[in-house]
CSV table of C-alpha atoms in Angstrom, one decimal:
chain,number,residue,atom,x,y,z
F,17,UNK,CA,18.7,-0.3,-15.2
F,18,UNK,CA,15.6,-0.3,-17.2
F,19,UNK,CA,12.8,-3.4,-18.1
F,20,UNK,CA,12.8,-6.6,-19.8
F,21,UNK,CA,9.9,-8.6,-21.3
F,22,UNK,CA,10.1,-12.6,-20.8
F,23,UNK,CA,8.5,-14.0,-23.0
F,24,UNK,CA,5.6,-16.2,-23.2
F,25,UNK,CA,1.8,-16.9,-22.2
F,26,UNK,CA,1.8,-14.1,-20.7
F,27,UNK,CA,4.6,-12.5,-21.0
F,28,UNK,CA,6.5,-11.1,-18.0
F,29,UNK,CA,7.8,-7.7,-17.6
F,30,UNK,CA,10.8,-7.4,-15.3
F,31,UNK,CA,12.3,-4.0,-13.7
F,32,UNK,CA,15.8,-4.4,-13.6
F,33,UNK,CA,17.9,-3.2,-10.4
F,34,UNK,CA,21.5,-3.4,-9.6
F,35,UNK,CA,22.1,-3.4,-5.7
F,36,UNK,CA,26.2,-2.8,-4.3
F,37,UNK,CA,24.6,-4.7,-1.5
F,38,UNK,CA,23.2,-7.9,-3.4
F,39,UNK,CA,25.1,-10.9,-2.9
F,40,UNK,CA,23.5,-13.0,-5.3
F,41,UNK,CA,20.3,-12.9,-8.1
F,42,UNK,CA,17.6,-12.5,-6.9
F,43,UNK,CA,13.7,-11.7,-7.8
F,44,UNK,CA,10.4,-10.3,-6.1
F,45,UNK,CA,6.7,-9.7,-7.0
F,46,UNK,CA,5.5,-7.1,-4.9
F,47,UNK,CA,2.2,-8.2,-3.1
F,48,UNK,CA,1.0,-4.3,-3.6
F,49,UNK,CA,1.2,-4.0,-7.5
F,50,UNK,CA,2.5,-7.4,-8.7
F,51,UNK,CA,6.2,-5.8,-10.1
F,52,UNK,CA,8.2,-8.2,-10.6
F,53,UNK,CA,12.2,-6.7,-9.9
F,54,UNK,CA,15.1,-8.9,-10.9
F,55,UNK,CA,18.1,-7.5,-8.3
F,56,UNK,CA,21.3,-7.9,-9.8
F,57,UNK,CA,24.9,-8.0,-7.7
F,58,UNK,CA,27.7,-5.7,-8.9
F,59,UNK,CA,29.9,-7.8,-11.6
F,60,UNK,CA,27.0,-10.2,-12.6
F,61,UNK,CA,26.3,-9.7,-16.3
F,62,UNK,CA,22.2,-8.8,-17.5
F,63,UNK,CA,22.3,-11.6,-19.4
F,64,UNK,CA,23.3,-14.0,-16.7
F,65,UNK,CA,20.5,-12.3,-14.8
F,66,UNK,CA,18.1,-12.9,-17.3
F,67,UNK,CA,19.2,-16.5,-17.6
F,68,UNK,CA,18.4,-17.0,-14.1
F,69,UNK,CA,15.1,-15.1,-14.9
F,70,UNK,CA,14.2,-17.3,-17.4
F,71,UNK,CA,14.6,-20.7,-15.6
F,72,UNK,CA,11.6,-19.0,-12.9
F,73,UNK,CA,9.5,-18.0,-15.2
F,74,UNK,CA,6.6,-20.7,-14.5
F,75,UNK,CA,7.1,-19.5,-10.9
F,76,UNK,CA,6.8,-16.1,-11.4
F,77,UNK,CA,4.0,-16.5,-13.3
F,78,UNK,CA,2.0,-18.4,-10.8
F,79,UNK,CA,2.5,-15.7,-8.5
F,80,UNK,CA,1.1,-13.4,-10.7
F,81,UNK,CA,-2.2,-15.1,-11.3
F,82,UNK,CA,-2.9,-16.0,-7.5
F,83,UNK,CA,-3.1,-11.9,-7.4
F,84,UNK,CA,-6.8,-10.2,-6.8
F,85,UNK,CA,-8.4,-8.9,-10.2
F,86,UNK,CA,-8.6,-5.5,-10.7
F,87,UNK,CA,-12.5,-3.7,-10.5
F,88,UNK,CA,-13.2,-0.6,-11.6
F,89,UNK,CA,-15.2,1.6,-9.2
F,90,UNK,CA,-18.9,1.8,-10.0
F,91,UNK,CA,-22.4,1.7,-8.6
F,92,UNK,CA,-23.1,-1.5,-7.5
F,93,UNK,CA,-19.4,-2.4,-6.1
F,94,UNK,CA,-19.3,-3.9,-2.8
F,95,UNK,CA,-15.8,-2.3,-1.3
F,96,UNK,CA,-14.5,-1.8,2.3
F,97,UNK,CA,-14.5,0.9,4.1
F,98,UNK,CA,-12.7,1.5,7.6
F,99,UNK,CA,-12.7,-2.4,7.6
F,100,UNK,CA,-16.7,-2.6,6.8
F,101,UNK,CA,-18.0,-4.0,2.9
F,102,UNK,CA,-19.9,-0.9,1.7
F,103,UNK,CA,-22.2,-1.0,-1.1
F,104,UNK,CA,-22.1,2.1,-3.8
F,105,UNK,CA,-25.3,3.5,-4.6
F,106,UNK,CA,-26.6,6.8,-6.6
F,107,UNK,CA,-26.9,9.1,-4.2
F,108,UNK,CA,-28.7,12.8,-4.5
F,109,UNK,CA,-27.8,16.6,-3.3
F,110,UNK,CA,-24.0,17.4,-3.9
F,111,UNK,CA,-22.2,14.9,-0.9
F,112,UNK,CA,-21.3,11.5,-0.9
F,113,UNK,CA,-23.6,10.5,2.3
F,114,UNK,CA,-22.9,6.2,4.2
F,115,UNK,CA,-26.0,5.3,5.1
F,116,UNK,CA,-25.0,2.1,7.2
F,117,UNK,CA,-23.7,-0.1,4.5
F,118,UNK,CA,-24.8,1.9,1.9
F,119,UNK,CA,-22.8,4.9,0.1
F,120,UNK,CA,-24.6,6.8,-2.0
F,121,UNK,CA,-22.9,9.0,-4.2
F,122,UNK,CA,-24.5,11.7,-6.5
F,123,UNK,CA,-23.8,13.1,-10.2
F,124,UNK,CA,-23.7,11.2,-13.1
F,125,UNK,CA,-22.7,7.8,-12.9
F,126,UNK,CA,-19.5,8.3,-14.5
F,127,UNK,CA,-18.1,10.5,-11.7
F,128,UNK,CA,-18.7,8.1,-9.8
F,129,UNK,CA,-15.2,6.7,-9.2
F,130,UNK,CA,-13.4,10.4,-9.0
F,131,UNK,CA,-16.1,11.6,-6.2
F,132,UNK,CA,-16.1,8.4,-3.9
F,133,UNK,CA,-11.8,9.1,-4.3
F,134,UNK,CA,-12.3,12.2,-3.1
F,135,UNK,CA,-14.3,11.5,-0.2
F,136,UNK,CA,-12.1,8.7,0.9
F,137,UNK,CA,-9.1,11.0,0.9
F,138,UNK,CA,-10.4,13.1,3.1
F,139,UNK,CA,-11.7,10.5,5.5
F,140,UNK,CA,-8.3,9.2,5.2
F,141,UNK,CA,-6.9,12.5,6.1
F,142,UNK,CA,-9.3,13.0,9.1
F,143,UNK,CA,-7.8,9.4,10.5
F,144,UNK,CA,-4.6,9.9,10.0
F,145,UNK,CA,-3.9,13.1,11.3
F,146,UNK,CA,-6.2,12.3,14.7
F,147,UNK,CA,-4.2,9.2,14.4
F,148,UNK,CA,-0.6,10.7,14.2
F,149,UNK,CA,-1.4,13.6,16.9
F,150,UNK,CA,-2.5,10.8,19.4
F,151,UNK,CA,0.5,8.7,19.1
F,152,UNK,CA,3.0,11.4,18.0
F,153,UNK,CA,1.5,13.2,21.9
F,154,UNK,CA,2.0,9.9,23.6
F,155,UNK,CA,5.7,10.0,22.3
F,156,UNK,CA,5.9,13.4,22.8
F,157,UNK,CA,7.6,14.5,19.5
F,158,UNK,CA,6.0,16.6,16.6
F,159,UNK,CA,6.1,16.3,13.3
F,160,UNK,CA,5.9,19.0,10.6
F,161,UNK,CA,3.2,17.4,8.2
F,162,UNK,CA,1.0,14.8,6.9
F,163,UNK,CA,0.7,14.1,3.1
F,164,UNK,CA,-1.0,11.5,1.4
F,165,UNK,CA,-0.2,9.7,-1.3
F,166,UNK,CA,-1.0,6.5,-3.6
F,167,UNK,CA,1.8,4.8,-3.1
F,168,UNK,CA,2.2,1.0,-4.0
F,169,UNK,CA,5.9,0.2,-2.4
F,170,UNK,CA,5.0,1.2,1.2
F,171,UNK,CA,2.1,2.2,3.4
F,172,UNK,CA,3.6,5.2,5.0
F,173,UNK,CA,7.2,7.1,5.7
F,174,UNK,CA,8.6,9.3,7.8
F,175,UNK,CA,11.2,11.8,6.3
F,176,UNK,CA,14.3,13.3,8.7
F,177,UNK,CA,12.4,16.4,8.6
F,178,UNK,CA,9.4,15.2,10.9
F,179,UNK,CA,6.7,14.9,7.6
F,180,UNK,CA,4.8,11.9,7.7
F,181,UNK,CA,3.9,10.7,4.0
F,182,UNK,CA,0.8,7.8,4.0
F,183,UNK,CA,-1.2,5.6,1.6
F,184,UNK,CA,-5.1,7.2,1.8
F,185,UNK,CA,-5.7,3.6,0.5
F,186,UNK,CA,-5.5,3.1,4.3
F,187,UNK,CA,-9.1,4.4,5.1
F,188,UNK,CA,-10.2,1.0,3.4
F,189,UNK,CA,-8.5,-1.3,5.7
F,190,UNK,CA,-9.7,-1.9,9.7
F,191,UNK,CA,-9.2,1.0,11.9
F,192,UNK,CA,-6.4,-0.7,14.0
F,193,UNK,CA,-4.5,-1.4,10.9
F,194,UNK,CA,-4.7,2.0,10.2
F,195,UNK,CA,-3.5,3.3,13.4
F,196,UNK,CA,-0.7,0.9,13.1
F,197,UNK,CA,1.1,2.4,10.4
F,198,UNK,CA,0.3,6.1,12.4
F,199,UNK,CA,2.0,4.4,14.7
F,200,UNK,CA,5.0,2.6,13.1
F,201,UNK,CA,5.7,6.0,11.2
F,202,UNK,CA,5.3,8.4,14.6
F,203,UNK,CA,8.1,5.4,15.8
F,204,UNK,CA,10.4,6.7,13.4
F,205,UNK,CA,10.3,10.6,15.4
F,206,UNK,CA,12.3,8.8,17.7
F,207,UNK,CA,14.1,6.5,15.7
F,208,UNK,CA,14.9,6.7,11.9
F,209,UNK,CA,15.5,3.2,11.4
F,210,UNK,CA,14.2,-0.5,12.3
F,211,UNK,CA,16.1,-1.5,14.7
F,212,UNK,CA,15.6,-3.2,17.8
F,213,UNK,CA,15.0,0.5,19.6
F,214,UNK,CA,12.6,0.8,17.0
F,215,UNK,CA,10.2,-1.8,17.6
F,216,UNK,CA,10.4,-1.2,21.1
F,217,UNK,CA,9.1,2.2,20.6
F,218,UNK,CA,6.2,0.8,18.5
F,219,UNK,CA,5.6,-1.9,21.3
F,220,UNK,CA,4.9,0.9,23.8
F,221,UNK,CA,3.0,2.8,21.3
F,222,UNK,CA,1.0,0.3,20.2
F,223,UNK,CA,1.4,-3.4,22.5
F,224,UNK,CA,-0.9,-5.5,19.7
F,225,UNK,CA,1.0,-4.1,16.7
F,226,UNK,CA,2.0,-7.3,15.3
F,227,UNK,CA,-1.6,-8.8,15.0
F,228,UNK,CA,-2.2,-5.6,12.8
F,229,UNK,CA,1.1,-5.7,10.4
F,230,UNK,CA,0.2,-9.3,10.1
F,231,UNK,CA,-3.1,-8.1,8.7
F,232,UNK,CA,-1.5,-5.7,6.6
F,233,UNK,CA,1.0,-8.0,5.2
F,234,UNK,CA,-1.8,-10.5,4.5
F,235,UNK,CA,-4.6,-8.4,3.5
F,236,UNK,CA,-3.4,-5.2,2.2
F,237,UNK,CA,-2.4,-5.9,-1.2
F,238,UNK,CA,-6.1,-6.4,-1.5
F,239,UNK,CA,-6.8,-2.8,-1.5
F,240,UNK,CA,-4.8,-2.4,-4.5
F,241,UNK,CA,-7.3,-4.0,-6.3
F,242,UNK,CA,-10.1,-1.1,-6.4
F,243,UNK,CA,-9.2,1.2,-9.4
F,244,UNK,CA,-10.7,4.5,-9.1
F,245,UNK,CA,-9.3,6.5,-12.9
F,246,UNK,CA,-8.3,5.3,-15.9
């Protein structure tokens, strides 16, 4: 439906949606990105929507502000990897190269950001695809491929085609939250929904998956935070 702008210190930019399935207003702030979406129900005027808006403005805007500042990747930046704080470093030769808690990345300082990106995408990819043959063999389905993404609204999908779409943002968080979404998103090979069947192929796939979507739920907005470009 398009964005709106409430005003005021700061102002708050909305995206507006209209749901069929809404039964009232409604409005979220995603923990990934901070968008705020105001949902409206079929028949309920914008301006009524807005209204409503309006009157949670002081909330929204507390939500905002309790959201981690963004840092930009540099030398010097403390960041996780696999679940461990890392320390960027100028490196030498041509390869980003961890050195315990130390990554030391070569070139000029102001490739820093594009090369460490790089490298973590394909660690990411290394994980995930060990990750999604492993669970995808214990289920014994296939899948047709793996692609990775930056993607703010989700952590991972599986399309009705078999490909398996994930966040490389992943690589940052713990190991066992990463094989958790492999998991969740091999689940959906057998069942393309969340139902009940569902979650009871996850359980078998993975019996401690709630300790790690807990994580992910609490922690994983966090990874959001590390801005790589421009």
């Amino acid at each position: 439906m398009g964005h709106h702008v409430l005003p005021g210190n700061p102002p708050v930019e909305l995206s507006l949606r209209r749901s069929p399935r809404a039964r009232r207003i409604s409005l979220r702030v995603s923990g990934l990105d901070g968008r705020v979406t105001l949902t409206l129900p079929r028949g309920v005027p914008e301006a009524e929507a807005l209204d409503f808006a309006r009157t949670k403005a002081d909330w929204l805007r507390a939500q905002l502000a309790q959201r981690p500042v963004t840092v930009a990747v540099a030398h010097g930046l403390e960041l996780p990897v696999e679940g461990a704080v890392v320390r960027i470093a100028q490196g030498t030769g041509r390869r980003v190269v961890q050195d315990g808690a130390t990554l030391h990345v070569p070139g000029r300082p102001e490739t820093a950001a594009a090369r460490l990106e790089g490298w973590l995408k394909a660690r990411a990819r290394d994980r995930l695809a060990a990750a999604s043959d492993h669970y995808a063999g214990l289920l014994g389905q296939g899948y047709s491929r793996i692609t990775l993404r930056d993607t703010r609204s989700r952590w991972g999908s599986c399309s009705s085609s078999g490909a398996l779409s994930y966040s490389w943002r992943l690589i940052m968080a713990p190991p066992e939250v990463l094989d958790y979404v492999a998991a969740h998103e091999v689940a959906h090979l057998a069942e393309m929904n969340h139902s009940p069947a569902f979650w009871s192929v996850v359980s078998r796939l993975m019996p401690d998956y709630a300790v790690q979507r807990a994580w992910l739920r609490r922690e994983g907005g966090a990874l959001h935070r590390y801005r790589f470009s421009d």
